[in-house]
Short mmCIF file of C-alpha atoms and ligand atoms in Angstrom, two decimals:
data_model
loop_
_atom_site.label_atom_id
_atom_site.label_comp_id
_atom_site.label_asym_id
_atom_site.label_seq_id
_atom_site.Cartn_x
_atom_site.Cartn_y
_atom_site.Cartn_z
CA MET A 1 -30.84 -7.90 -10.78
CA LYS A 2 -30.88 -8.31 -14.51
CA VAL A 3 -29.79 -11.06 -16.91
CA LEU A 4 -29.05 -10.31 -20.56
CA PHE A 5 -29.57 -13.32 -22.84
CA VAL A 6 -27.51 -13.18 -26.01
CA TYR A 7 -28.10 -15.23 -29.15
CA PRO A 8 -24.96 -14.80 -31.32
CA ARG A 9 -25.20 -14.56 -35.07
CA PHE A 10 -24.09 -17.37 -37.36
CA ARG A 11 -23.88 -17.64 -41.11
CA ARG A 12 -26.75 -19.23 -42.95
CA HIS A 13 -26.22 -20.99 -46.28
CA ALA A 14 -27.33 -17.95 -48.26
CA GLU A 15 -24.85 -15.72 -46.49
CA CYS A 16 -21.99 -18.05 -47.39
CA HIS A 17 -23.21 -18.48 -50.98
CA PRO A 18 -25.32 -15.45 -51.97
CA GLU A 19 -25.08 -16.45 -55.63
CA LEU A 20 -27.64 -19.18 -54.84
CA LEU A 21 -30.27 -16.56 -54.09
CA ASP A 22 -30.72 -16.09 -57.83
CA VAL A 23 -32.16 -19.58 -58.15
CA VAL A 24 -33.48 -20.68 -54.76
CA PRO A 25 -36.99 -19.36 -54.03
CA MET A 26 -36.32 -18.25 -50.48
CA ASN A 27 -38.83 -16.04 -48.72
CA GLU A 28 -37.62 -16.12 -45.15
CA TYR A 29 -34.14 -15.42 -43.93
CA LEU A 30 -33.87 -15.66 -40.16
CA GLY A 31 -35.54 -18.55 -38.37
CA SER A 32 -36.37 -18.64 -34.68
CA PRO A 33 -33.57 -18.86 -32.13
CA SER A 34 -33.34 -22.22 -30.43
CA LEU A 35 -35.77 -22.63 -27.54
CA GLY A 36 -32.92 -22.69 -24.99
CA ILE A 37 -33.18 -19.01 -24.03
CA ALA A 38 -36.99 -19.11 -23.82
CA CYS A 39 -36.74 -22.20 -21.55
CA LEU A 40 -34.32 -20.50 -19.17
CA ALA A 41 -36.23 -17.21 -19.18
CA ALA A 42 -39.26 -19.20 -18.01
CA MET A 43 -37.20 -20.56 -15.09
CA THR A 44 -35.90 -17.11 -14.09
CA PRO A 45 -37.39 -15.84 -10.78
CA PRO A 46 -39.38 -12.56 -10.94
CA ASP A 47 -36.75 -10.57 -9.05
CA TRP A 48 -34.51 -10.92 -12.10
CA GLU A 49 -35.27 -8.68 -15.05
CA VAL A 50 -34.75 -10.40 -18.42
CA GLU A 51 -33.55 -8.92 -21.74
CA LEU A 52 -32.87 -10.69 -25.05
CA ARG A 53 -30.42 -9.53 -27.68
CA ASP A 54 -30.57 -11.36 -31.00
CA ASP A 55 -27.19 -10.56 -32.50
CA ARG A 56 -28.42 -11.68 -35.93
CA VAL A 57 -30.74 -8.68 -36.02
CA VAL A 58 -28.78 -5.98 -34.14
CA PRO A 59 -25.15 -6.50 -33.05
CA ALA A 60 -25.23 -7.47 -29.36
CA ASP A 61 -21.94 -5.85 -28.34
CA ARG A 62 -23.51 -2.71 -26.88
CA PRO A 63 -23.28 -1.41 -23.31
CA THR A 64 -25.69 -2.99 -20.85
CA ASP A 65 -26.79 -2.48 -17.25
CA ALA A 66 -27.22 -6.26 -16.81
CA ASP A 67 -25.57 -8.04 -13.88
CA LEU A 68 -25.06 -11.27 -15.84
CA VAL A 69 -24.67 -12.04 -19.54
CA ALA A 70 -25.92 -15.50 -20.60
CA ILE A 71 -24.88 -16.61 -24.10
CA SER A 72 -26.64 -19.53 -25.81
CA PHE A 73 -25.04 -21.10 -28.86
CA PHE A 74 -24.59 -24.09 -31.11
CA THR A 75 -21.49 -24.80 -33.22
CA PRO A 76 -22.00 -22.39 -36.17
CA ALA A 77 -22.34 -19.50 -33.68
CA ALA A 78 -19.31 -20.39 -31.50
CA THR A 79 -16.81 -18.05 -33.19
CA ARG A 80 -19.07 -15.03 -32.71
CA ALA A 81 -20.07 -16.19 -29.20
CA PHE A 82 -16.41 -16.08 -28.11
CA GLU A 83 -16.01 -12.61 -29.60
CA LEU A 84 -19.09 -11.37 -27.73
CA ALA A 85 -17.99 -13.03 -24.48
CA ARG A 86 -14.63 -11.26 -24.66
CA TRP A 87 -16.37 -7.93 -25.32
CA PHE A 88 -18.75 -8.23 -22.36
CA ARG A 89 -16.02 -9.40 -20.02
CA ALA A 90 -13.82 -6.47 -21.06
CA ALA A 91 -16.82 -4.28 -20.12
CA GLY A 92 -16.76 -5.87 -16.65
CA LYS A 93 -19.75 -8.20 -17.04
CA PRO A 94 -19.64 -11.83 -15.92
CA VAL A 95 -20.47 -14.20 -18.78
CA VAL A 96 -22.05 -17.65 -18.58
CA ALA A 97 -22.24 -19.88 -21.68
CA GLY A 98 -24.63 -22.76 -22.39
CA GLY A 99 -26.13 -24.66 -25.30
CA ILE A 100 -24.95 -27.40 -27.63
CA PHE A 101 -21.42 -26.16 -28.26
CA PRO A 102 -20.48 -25.44 -24.61
CA THR A 103 -21.96 -28.84 -23.72
CA MET A 104 -19.93 -30.73 -26.31
CA MET A 105 -16.76 -28.61 -26.05
CA PRO A 106 -16.48 -27.26 -22.50
CA GLU A 107 -12.67 -27.11 -22.66
CA ALA A 108 -12.71 -24.99 -25.82
CA THR A 109 -15.39 -22.70 -24.34
CA ALA A 110 -13.96 -22.20 -20.84
CA PRO A 111 -11.11 -19.76 -21.68
CA HIS A 112 -13.59 -17.27 -23.16
CA VAL A 113 -16.17 -17.12 -20.36
CA ASP A 114 -16.59 -17.08 -16.58
CA ALA A 115 -18.80 -20.18 -16.41
CA VAL A 116 -19.64 -23.05 -18.79
CA VAL A 117 -22.92 -24.91 -18.40
CA ILE A 118 -23.17 -28.49 -19.58
CA GLY A 119 -26.44 -30.05 -20.72
CA GLU A 120 -29.99 -28.99 -20.01
CA GLY A 121 -29.79 -25.59 -18.35
CA GLU A 122 -32.92 -25.91 -16.23
CA GLY A 123 -31.05 -28.16 -13.79
CA SER A 124 -28.53 -25.49 -12.82
CA TRP A 125 -30.08 -22.14 -13.78
CA ARG A 126 -31.39 -21.09 -10.34
CA ARG A 127 -28.02 -22.00 -8.77
CA ILE A 128 -26.20 -19.95 -11.41
CA LEU A 129 -28.39 -16.91 -10.72
CA ASP A 130 -27.84 -17.24 -6.96
CA ASP A 131 -24.08 -17.55 -7.43
CA ALA A 132 -24.03 -14.58 -9.84
CA ARG A 133 -25.94 -12.48 -7.30
CA GLU A 134 -23.27 -13.28 -4.74
CA GLY A 135 -20.42 -12.69 -7.20
CA ARG A 136 -19.11 -16.25 -6.96
CA LEU A 137 -19.83 -18.02 -10.25
CA ALA A 138 -18.25 -21.47 -10.47
CA PRO A 139 -16.25 -22.22 -13.64
CA ARG A 140 -18.51 -25.12 -14.54
CA TYR A 141 -22.11 -26.19 -13.93
CA GLY A 142 -23.76 -29.44 -14.88
CA CYS A 143 -27.17 -30.91 -14.61
CA ASP A 144 -27.03 -33.59 -11.92
CA GLU A 145 -30.68 -34.56 -11.99
CA ARG A 146 -32.67 -35.84 -14.97
CA ILE A 147 -35.01 -33.08 -16.09
CA ASP A 148 -38.65 -34.18 -16.10
CA PRO A 149 -40.44 -32.19 -18.83
CA ALA A 150 -43.69 -32.44 -16.85
CA THR A 151 -42.14 -30.13 -14.23
CA LEU A 152 -41.07 -27.42 -16.68
CA PRO A 153 -42.96 -24.17 -17.24
CA PRO A 154 -43.80 -23.39 -20.87
CA PRO A 155 -40.89 -21.66 -22.67
CA ARG A 156 -41.24 -17.86 -22.55
CA ILE A 157 -41.70 -17.60 -26.29
CA GLU A 158 -43.12 -14.05 -25.85
CA LEU A 159 -39.51 -12.92 -25.48
CA TYR A 160 -38.94 -13.87 -29.13
CA LEU A 161 -42.28 -12.53 -30.33
CA GLU A 162 -41.56 -9.17 -28.67
CA ALA A 163 -38.18 -9.05 -30.46
CA GLU A 164 -39.78 -9.37 -33.91
CA HIS A 165 -38.72 -6.81 -36.37
CA ASP A 166 -38.74 -6.21 -40.14
CA ARG A 167 -35.61 -8.34 -40.48
CA PHE A 168 -36.78 -10.97 -38.00
CA ARG A 169 -40.29 -12.22 -38.48
CA PRO A 170 -40.22 -16.03 -38.55
CA ASP A 171 -43.29 -17.86 -39.84
CA ASP A 172 -42.83 -20.54 -37.21
CA TYR A 173 -41.23 -21.32 -33.84
CA PRO A 174 -40.14 -24.73 -32.55
CA VAL A 175 -42.26 -26.64 -30.06
CA GLN A 176 -40.71 -29.62 -28.30
CA ILE A 177 -42.66 -32.84 -27.81
CA SER A 178 -39.78 -34.73 -26.27
CA ARG A 179 -36.22 -34.49 -25.01
CA GLY A 180 -33.36 -36.97 -25.35
CA CYS A 181 -32.85 -39.88 -27.73
CA PRO A 182 -31.87 -43.50 -27.04
CA LEU A 183 -30.28 -43.95 -30.51
CA SER A 184 -26.86 -42.69 -31.57
CA CYS A 185 -26.87 -41.66 -35.21
CA HIS A 186 -23.37 -40.92 -36.47
CA ALA A 187 -23.82 -37.16 -36.99
CA CYS A 188 -26.18 -36.22 -34.17
CA VAL A 189 -25.46 -34.36 -30.93
CA LEU A 190 -28.80 -34.91 -29.23
CA PRO A 191 -28.14 -38.17 -27.34
CA THR A 192 -25.27 -36.33 -25.63
CA SER A 193 -26.62 -32.79 -25.33
CA MET A 194 -30.07 -33.92 -24.18
CA THR A 195 -29.06 -37.36 -22.83
CA ARG A 196 -30.19 -40.79 -24.04
CA ALA A 197 -33.23 -40.75 -21.78
CA LEU A 198 -36.26 -40.13 -23.97
CA ARG A 199 -38.71 -37.99 -22.00
CA LEU A 200 -42.06 -36.72 -23.22
CA PHE A 201 -43.71 -33.35 -22.63
CA PRO A 202 -47.31 -33.73 -21.40
CA LEU A 203 -49.83 -33.20 -24.21
CA ASP A 204 -51.42 -30.24 -22.40
CA HIS A 205 -48.01 -28.56 -22.34
CA VAL A 206 -47.59 -29.06 -26.10
CA ILE A 207 -51.13 -27.94 -26.91
CA ASP A 208 -50.78 -24.87 -24.70
CA GLN A 209 -47.76 -23.81 -26.77
CA LEU A 210 -49.54 -24.49 -30.05
CA ASP A 211 -52.41 -22.31 -28.83
CA ARG A 212 -50.13 -19.51 -27.68
CA LEU A 213 -48.33 -19.45 -31.01
CA GLY A 214 -51.59 -19.75 -32.95
CA GLY A 215 -52.99 -16.85 -30.91
CA ALA A 216 -50.01 -14.74 -31.95
CA GLY A 217 -50.58 -15.59 -35.61
CA LYS A 218 -47.60 -17.96 -35.72
CA LEU A 219 -47.10 -21.54 -36.76
CA ALA A 220 -45.34 -24.20 -34.70
CA CYS A 221 -42.74 -26.60 -36.08
CA LEU A 222 -42.55 -29.97 -34.33
CA THR A 223 -38.93 -30.67 -35.07
CA GLU A 224 -38.14 -33.96 -33.34
CA ASP A 225 -37.78 -37.12 -35.39
CA THR A 226 -37.66 -38.93 -32.02
CA SER A 227 -41.42 -38.41 -31.74
CA TRP A 228 -41.81 -41.20 -34.28
CA LEU A 229 -39.81 -43.83 -32.36
CA PRO A 230 -42.06 -46.91 -32.11
CA GLY A 231 -43.50 -47.39 -28.62
CA ARG A 232 -44.08 -44.68 -26.03
CA ALA A 233 -43.02 -41.77 -28.23
CA ARG A 234 -45.11 -42.75 -31.23
CA ASN A 235 -48.17 -43.45 -29.07
CA HIS A 236 -47.75 -39.98 -27.63
CA LEU A 237 -47.54 -38.46 -31.11
CA ALA A 238 -50.64 -40.41 -32.16
CA ALA A 239 -52.48 -39.07 -29.10
CA LEU A 240 -51.42 -35.53 -29.99
CA PHE A 241 -52.73 -35.92 -33.55
CA GLU A 242 -56.01 -37.30 -32.20
CA ARG A 243 -56.37 -34.33 -29.84
CA LEU A 244 -55.80 -31.99 -32.78
CA VAL A 245 -58.37 -33.88 -34.89
CA GLU A 246 -60.92 -33.54 -32.05
CA ARG A 247 -60.24 -29.81 -32.04
CA GLY A 248 -61.21 -29.51 -35.69
CA GLY A 249 -58.02 -30.51 -37.53
CA ARG A 250 -56.76 -27.01 -38.12
CA ALA A 251 -53.45 -27.22 -36.26
CA SER A 252 -51.22 -24.20 -36.89
CA ILE A 253 -48.22 -26.41 -37.62
CA SER A 254 -45.74 -25.61 -40.39
CA TYR A 255 -44.17 -29.06 -40.42
CA VAL A 256 -43.49 -32.17 -38.41
CA GLY A 257 -39.93 -33.53 -38.42
CA THR A 258 -39.34 -37.19 -39.25
CA SER A 259 -37.00 -39.40 -41.29
CA MET A 260 -37.45 -42.02 -44.01
CA PRO A 261 -37.11 -45.06 -41.70
CA MET A 262 -39.56 -43.56 -39.20
CA LEU A 263 -42.03 -42.86 -42.00
CA LEU A 264 -41.76 -46.43 -43.26
CA LEU A 265 -42.28 -47.79 -39.76
CA ALA A 266 -45.33 -45.62 -39.13
CA PRO A 267 -48.71 -47.37 -39.50
CA PRO A 268 -50.73 -45.83 -42.40
CA ALA A 269 -53.45 -44.91 -39.86
CA LEU A 270 -50.97 -42.62 -38.09
CA LEU A 271 -50.15 -40.80 -41.31
CA ALA A 272 -53.84 -40.44 -42.08
CA SER A 273 -54.41 -39.05 -38.61
CA ALA A 274 -51.54 -36.56 -39.10
CA LYS A 275 -53.27 -35.32 -42.23
CA ARG A 276 -56.66 -35.05 -40.49
CA ALA A 277 -54.95 -33.12 -37.68
CA GLY A 278 -53.98 -30.48 -40.22
CA ILE A 279 -50.37 -31.46 -40.96
CA ASP A 280 -49.45 -30.60 -44.55
CA MET A 281 -45.69 -30.96 -44.50
CA PHE A 282 -43.04 -33.34 -43.21
CA TYR A 283 -39.45 -32.21 -42.78
CA LEU A 284 -37.56 -35.39 -43.72
CA VAL A 285 -34.09 -35.35 -42.15
CA GLY A 286 -31.62 -37.23 -44.35
CA GLY A 287 -28.07 -38.54 -44.02
CA PHE A 288 -28.36 -39.71 -40.40
CA ASP A 289 -30.17 -42.99 -41.05
CA PRO A 290 -29.21 -46.24 -42.85
CA ILE A 291 -31.61 -45.63 -45.77
CA THR A 292 -30.47 -42.17 -46.85
CA MET A 293 -26.82 -42.92 -46.04
CA LYS A 294 -26.83 -45.64 -48.73
CA ALA A 295 -29.61 -44.81 -51.20
CA PHE A 296 -27.60 -42.46 -53.41
CA THR A 297 -24.29 -44.30 -53.50
CA GLY A 298 -25.21 -46.30 -56.62
CA ARG A 299 -24.37 -49.50 -54.76
CA ASP A 300 -27.48 -50.20 -52.71
CA PRO A 301 -30.63 -50.62 -54.83
CA GLN A 302 -32.58 -51.83 -51.81
CA ALA A 303 -31.93 -48.61 -49.88
CA LEU A 304 -32.91 -46.61 -52.95
CA ALA A 305 -36.18 -48.54 -53.23
CA ARG A 306 -36.91 -47.88 -49.54
CA ALA A 307 -36.25 -44.17 -50.05
CA GLU A 308 -38.69 -44.09 -52.97
CA GLU A 309 -41.25 -45.91 -50.87
CA ALA A 310 -40.87 -43.38 -48.04
CA ILE A 311 -41.55 -40.44 -50.36
CA ALA A 312 -44.53 -42.30 -51.85
CA ARG A 313 -45.92 -42.83 -48.31
CA ALA A 314 -45.84 -39.10 -47.63
CA HIS A 315 -47.44 -38.31 -50.99
CA ASP A 316 -50.11 -41.00 -50.48
CA ALA A 317 -50.98 -39.40 -47.15
CA GLY A 318 -51.29 -36.03 -48.89
CA ILE A 319 -48.37 -34.57 -46.92
CA GLU A 320 -45.61 -32.69 -48.76
CA PRO A 321 -42.19 -34.28 -48.05
CA TYR A 322 -39.68 -31.42 -47.63
CA THR A 323 -36.55 -33.53 -47.89
CA SER A 324 -33.12 -32.69 -46.52
CA PHE A 325 -30.16 -34.37 -48.24
CA LEU A 326 -26.69 -34.60 -46.71
CA LEU A 327 -23.79 -34.67 -49.18
CA GLY A 328 -20.27 -36.03 -48.66
CA LEU A 329 -20.81 -39.10 -46.48
CA ASP A 330 -18.11 -41.74 -46.80
CA ASP A 331 -20.03 -43.85 -49.34
CA ASP A 332 -20.95 -40.84 -51.52
CA ASP A 333 -18.97 -40.40 -54.72
CA GLU A 334 -18.91 -38.00 -57.65
CA GLY A 335 -22.15 -39.52 -59.00
CA THR A 336 -24.18 -38.97 -55.84
CA VAL A 337 -25.57 -35.54 -56.75
CA ASP A 338 -26.84 -36.77 -60.12
CA ARG A 339 -28.45 -39.77 -58.43
CA ILE A 340 -30.24 -37.47 -55.96
CA LEU A 341 -31.42 -35.20 -58.77
CA GLU A 342 -32.79 -38.21 -60.69
CA PHE A 343 -34.46 -39.49 -57.53
CA ALA A 344 -36.09 -36.09 -56.99
CA VAL A 345 -37.57 -36.12 -60.50
CA ARG A 346 -38.72 -39.75 -60.24
CA THR A 347 -40.43 -39.23 -56.90
CA GLY A 348 -41.90 -35.81 -57.72
CA LEU A 349 -40.13 -33.85 -54.96
CA ARG A 350 -41.07 -30.19 -55.06
CA LYS A 351 -39.05 -28.96 -52.13
CA ALA A 352 -35.67 -30.03 -50.77
CA GLU A 353 -32.61 -28.67 -49.01
CA PHE A 354 -29.01 -29.75 -49.31
CA ALA A 355 -26.36 -29.73 -46.63
CA VAL A 356 -22.69 -30.60 -46.61
CA PHE A 357 -22.09 -33.35 -44.07
CA THR A 358 -20.47 -31.68 -41.06
CA PRO A 359 -18.75 -33.57 -38.26
CA TYR A 360 -20.12 -31.57 -35.32
CA PRO A 361 -17.96 -31.71 -32.18
CA GLY A 362 -18.82 -34.55 -29.85
CA THR A 363 -20.76 -36.63 -32.37
CA PRO A 364 -19.64 -40.19 -33.26
CA SER A 365 -18.52 -38.88 -36.68
CA TRP A 366 -16.43 -36.14 -35.10
CA HIS A 367 -14.54 -38.65 -32.97
CA ARG A 368 -13.99 -40.98 -35.94
CA LEU A 369 -12.81 -38.31 -38.38
CA LEU A 370 -10.58 -36.78 -35.73
CA ALA A 371 -8.94 -40.17 -35.17
CA GLU A 372 -8.52 -40.57 -38.94
CA GLY A 373 -6.90 -37.11 -39.23
CA ARG A 374 -9.64 -35.91 -41.62
CA ILE A 375 -10.84 -32.77 -39.79
CA LEU A 376 -9.45 -29.83 -41.78
CA HIS A 377 -9.78 -27.02 -39.21
CA HIS A 378 -11.68 -25.71 -36.19
CA ARG A 379 -13.05 -22.49 -37.69
CA TRP A 380 -16.43 -22.99 -36.02
CA HIS A 381 -18.30 -20.38 -38.08
CA GLU A 382 -17.67 -22.57 -41.12
CA TYR A 383 -19.30 -25.54 -39.37
CA ASN A 384 -22.74 -24.70 -40.72
CA ASP A 385 -23.49 -27.39 -43.31
CA ALA A 386 -22.64 -24.97 -46.13
CA ASN A 387 -18.85 -25.51 -46.12
CA VAL A 388 -16.61 -28.55 -46.32
CA VAL A 389 -14.63 -28.79 -43.08
CA PHE A 390 -13.33 -32.36 -43.45
CA ARG A 391 -11.60 -34.52 -46.05
CA PRO A 392 -14.28 -36.58 -47.87
CA ALA A 393 -13.52 -40.27 -48.57
CA ARG A 394 -14.26 -40.43 -52.30
CA MET A 395 -13.70 -36.91 -53.68
CA SER A 396 -11.71 -33.81 -52.92
CA PRO A 397 -13.06 -31.14 -50.54
CA GLU A 398 -13.23 -28.73 -53.53
CA LYS A 399 -15.26 -31.19 -55.59
CA LEU A 400 -17.73 -31.70 -52.73
CA GLN A 401 -18.10 -27.94 -52.26
CA GLY A 402 -18.80 -27.54 -56.00
CA GLU A 403 -21.31 -30.39 -56.02
CA TYR A 404 -23.17 -28.80 -53.11
CA LEU A 405 -23.57 -25.54 -55.06
CA ARG A 406 -24.53 -27.42 -58.22
CA ILE A 407 -27.29 -29.44 -56.57
CA TRP A 408 -28.99 -26.36 -55.09
CA ARG A 409 -28.93 -24.73 -58.53
CA ASP A 410 -29.95 -27.77 -60.57
CA PHE A 411 -32.72 -28.80 -58.19
CA TYR A 412 -34.42 -25.40 -58.14
CA ALA A 413 -33.88 -24.56 -61.81
CA GLY A 414 -37.33 -25.12 -63.27
CA ARG A 415 -39.10 -25.86 -59.97
CA ALA A 416 -40.11 -22.31 -59.07
CA ALA A 417 -43.41 -22.65 -60.96
CA SER A 418 -44.53 -25.79 -59.13
CA LEU A 419 -43.63 -24.26 -55.75
CA ALA A 420 -45.66 -21.17 -56.54
CA SER A 421 -48.86 -23.14 -55.95
CA LEU A 422 -47.91 -23.84 -52.31
CA PRO A 423 -48.99 -21.42 -49.57
CA ARG A 424 -46.31 -18.84 -48.62
CA GLU A 425 -45.14 -20.56 -45.44
CA GLN A 426 -44.79 -23.87 -47.29
CA ARG A 427 -42.68 -22.34 -50.03
CA THR A 428 -40.14 -21.17 -47.47
CA ILE A 429 -36.67 -22.56 -47.97
CA GLN A 430 -34.84 -21.94 -44.71
CA PHE A 431 -31.25 -21.83 -45.79
C1 B12 B 1 -34.79 -24.92 -34.28
C2 B12 B 1 -33.47 -25.42 -34.82
C3 B12 B 1 -32.79 -24.59 -35.68
C4 B12 B 1 -33.18 -23.15 -35.92
C5 B12 B 1 -32.59 -22.34 -34.76
C6 B12 B 1 -31.07 -22.49 -34.56
C7 B12 B 1 -30.53 -23.02 -33.21
N1 B12 B 1 -29.68 -22.28 -32.61
O1 B12 B 1 -30.87 -24.07 -32.74
C8 B12 B 1 -32.58 -22.86 -37.32
C9 B12 B 1 -33.65 -23.15 -38.36
C10 B12 B 1 -32.08 -21.44 -37.55
C11 B12 B 1 -31.52 -23.94 -37.38
C12 B12 B 1 -30.54 -23.92 -38.33
C13 B12 B 1 -29.55 -24.88 -38.40
N2 B12 B 1 -29.39 -25.94 -37.59
CO1 B12 B 1 -30.64 -26.41 -36.20
N3 B12 B 1 -31.84 -27.14 -34.98
C14 B12 B 1 -32.92 -26.68 -34.47
C15 B12 B 1 -33.53 -27.75 -33.56
C16 B12 B 1 -34.49 -28.59 -34.40
C17 B12 B 1 -34.24 -27.29 -32.30
C18 B12 B 1 -33.43 -26.36 -31.39
C19 B12 B 1 -34.14 -26.21 -30.10
O2 B12 B 1 -34.97 -25.32 -29.94
N4 B12 B 1 -33.88 -27.13 -29.13
C20 B12 B 1 -34.54 -27.16 -27.87
C21 B12 B 1 -33.76 -26.36 -26.81
C22 B12 B 1 -34.54 -26.36 -25.52
O3 B12 B 1 -32.53 -27.02 -26.65
P1 B12 B 1 -31.12 -26.26 -26.56
O4 B12 B 1 -31.03 -25.11 -27.47
O5 B12 B 1 -30.07 -27.29 -26.65
O6 B12 B 1 -31.14 -25.63 -25.07
C23 B12 B 1 -30.98 -26.38 -23.87
C24 B12 B 1 -29.52 -26.60 -23.46
O7 B12 B 1 -28.61 -26.63 -24.54
C25 B12 B 1 -29.22 -25.51 -22.47
N5 B12 B 1 -28.86 -24.16 -22.93
C26 B12 B 1 -29.00 -23.60 -24.15
N6 B12 B 1 -28.54 -22.34 -24.14
C27 B12 B 1 -28.14 -22.07 -22.90
C28 B12 B 1 -27.59 -20.91 -22.35
C29 B12 B 1 -27.25 -20.90 -21.00
C30 B12 B 1 -26.67 -19.67 -20.43
C31 B12 B 1 -27.47 -22.05 -20.20
C32 B12 B 1 -27.19 -22.02 -18.76
C33 B12 B 1 -27.98 -23.23 -20.76
C34 B12 B 1 -28.32 -23.23 -22.10
O8 B12 B 1 -30.46 -25.40 -21.80
C35 B12 B 1 -31.53 -25.50 -22.76
C36 B12 B 1 -32.75 -26.10 -22.08
O9 B12 B 1 -32.48 -27.38 -21.59
C37 B12 B 1 -32.25 -28.58 -33.19
C38 B12 B 1 -32.52 -30.00 -32.77
C39 B12 B 1 -32.94 -30.04 -31.30
N7 B12 B 1 -33.96 -30.80 -31.01
O10 B12 B 1 -32.34 -29.39 -30.45
C40 B12 B 1 -31.40 -28.43 -34.44
C41 B12 B 1 -29.88 -28.35 -34.28
C42 B12 B 1 -29.58 -27.41 -33.14
N8 B12 B 1 -29.49 -27.72 -35.54
C43 B12 B 1 -28.37 -28.17 -36.00
C44 B12 B 1 -27.79 -27.74 -37.22
C45 B12 B 1 -26.60 -28.53 -37.69
C46 B12 B 1 -28.32 -26.65 -37.95
C47 B12 B 1 -27.77 -26.13 -39.27
C48 B12 B 1 -26.27 -25.98 -39.36
C49 B12 B 1 -28.34 -27.16 -40.26
C50 B12 B 1 -28.44 -26.89 -41.70
N9 B12 B 1 -28.91 -27.90 -42.40
O11 B12 B 1 -28.11 -25.90 -42.22
C51 B12 B 1 -28.48 -24.77 -39.42
C52 B12 B 1 -27.59 -23.54 -39.03
C53 B12 B 1 -26.85 -22.71 -39.96
C54 B12 B 1 -27.27 -22.68 -41.38
N10 B12 B 1 -26.42 -23.13 -42.21
O12 B12 B 1 -28.34 -22.25 -41.76
C55 B12 B 1 -27.79 -29.23 -35.11
C56 B12 B 1 -26.64 -28.63 -34.27
C57 B12 B 1 -25.38 -29.42 -34.25
C58 B12 B 1 -24.33 -28.72 -33.42
N11 B12 B 1 -23.41 -29.48 -32.92
O13 B12 B 1 -24.32 -27.54 -33.20
C59 B12 B 1 -29.05 -29.68 -34.29
C60 B12 B 1 -28.75 -30.20 -32.90
C61 B12 B 1 -29.77 -30.77 -35.13
C62 B12 B 1 -29.03 -32.11 -35.13
N12 B12 B 1 -29.59 -33.16 -34.58
O14 B12 B 1 -27.94 -32.21 -35.63
N13 B12 B 1 -31.72 -24.91 -36.46
S1 SF4 B 2 -30.89 -38.10 -35.64
FE1 SF4 B 2 -32.80 -38.35 -34.50
S2 SF4 B 2 -32.92 -40.58 -34.11
FE2 SF4 B 2 -30.78 -40.12 -34.66
S3 SF4 B 2 -29.72 -39.80 -32.67
FE3 SF4 B 2 -30.39 -37.78 -33.45
S4 SF4 B 2 -32.37 -37.41 -32.48
FE4 SF4 B 2 -31.93 -39.63 -32.31
#
């Protein structure tokens, strides 16, 4: 038996707005696929052959001898995923769909596929393969048990490494430290897609993946801001940093994800330990938390001061803050972009990315904007943080779109020289 995993293409910022390539110093185009496929491949019994098609590199709609096609996608890839599902079904292949979009929008996914999988796939994958073997896929699968990360095999990241290619050679691949989140930030899918139960991967599991990536000449990105939640998660992160320090402080890590509130809550000793462990960059997610939601509205000087303090903390620790700004939140107005640009100069930011706020299906914001009649359309390929898909509160959709283009240009105009002193992988703007 054979399963064909398909990762559908989606449009990155630069594809939607190629004119930005003239000003943004971007040296990497395609990032890693999400870890979902590698996680399921690791759970696939040996009597199933596994193949991966990354549709971003070579179009996936080609004949296959697979017995089952498994498509993994998040919202920006949903339009293409449905196209591919129709193509494979027309070729007589059963199609199962999983990932963030099918989890959040099973009703919208179901008409295009044979089976929709909700939530963490490890809980139902073996059952799906057994049912596919017997030709009796159920229309829907869910994960009844809570997945314990300690029981999971390491993701089969080799599948991605083997697929590398001149057009697909990411500097880094994600490594998960935890799953689930007990909070419920307005724009985030994770508490639903991965449940609200925060669960930690054993340190040996994390270190094994760092070593495997390091051995292949790759960096790891530790993407989860949840790792910084005070208590169990943060103690775990501290223990990971200490293990890395003991091993010589040369962790092959491109960046560690966090947010301004988490950075402010972190004890200085933890930041110092991150630096000693070999961490040189934070990826600071913005627009989900109370500080960055208010700091650039011109009406909350306290939030602005906290934001400045957060950047100073990263700089004091000697860790570059790669900051992500979300534009178009309800309190943002036509002055927001100028305030962010001034903030960037004042705080000495060298590297930032800008995203249009996007109400992803199933998030608290999606439900609110839907109820307020402010969702403009369901063209999922435009739900990629580079297009305005909702009606902003304090400006027109056209104005917001223009401000998004302007901030990318104005931020990077004149910054190329200062970025040039960073190592190649740190100069990368993934957009
Ligand atoms: C690495 C990453 C990327 C990578 C890879 C893309 C991808 N497909 O995820 C890159 C860098 C390309 C990327 C880009 C973007 N990303 Co991103 N990214 C992530 C990140 C940090 C990790 C993904 C991951 O590996 N997760 C771990 C795996 C194990 O989880 P999983 O994919 O959900 O898989 C599990 C289940 O879903 C299920 N499953 C998955 N597939 C399948 C298939 C089958 C058949 C089955 C049975 C089950 C199944 O089982 C898996 C194991 O349990 C997540 C946050 C997160 N922690 O998930 C955000 C996240 C996926 N990204 C997000 C967004 C918004 C983006 C951008 C639009 C952001 C931006 N600022 O531009 C861009 C995309 C387009 C663009 N404009 O450039 C959102 C998605 C929101 C949504 N509703 O879709 C997330 C959730 C972040 C967030 N909190 O909002 N991202
Ligand atoms: S943004 Fe981070 S802290 Fe907020 S709900 Fe999502 S994962 Fe949790």
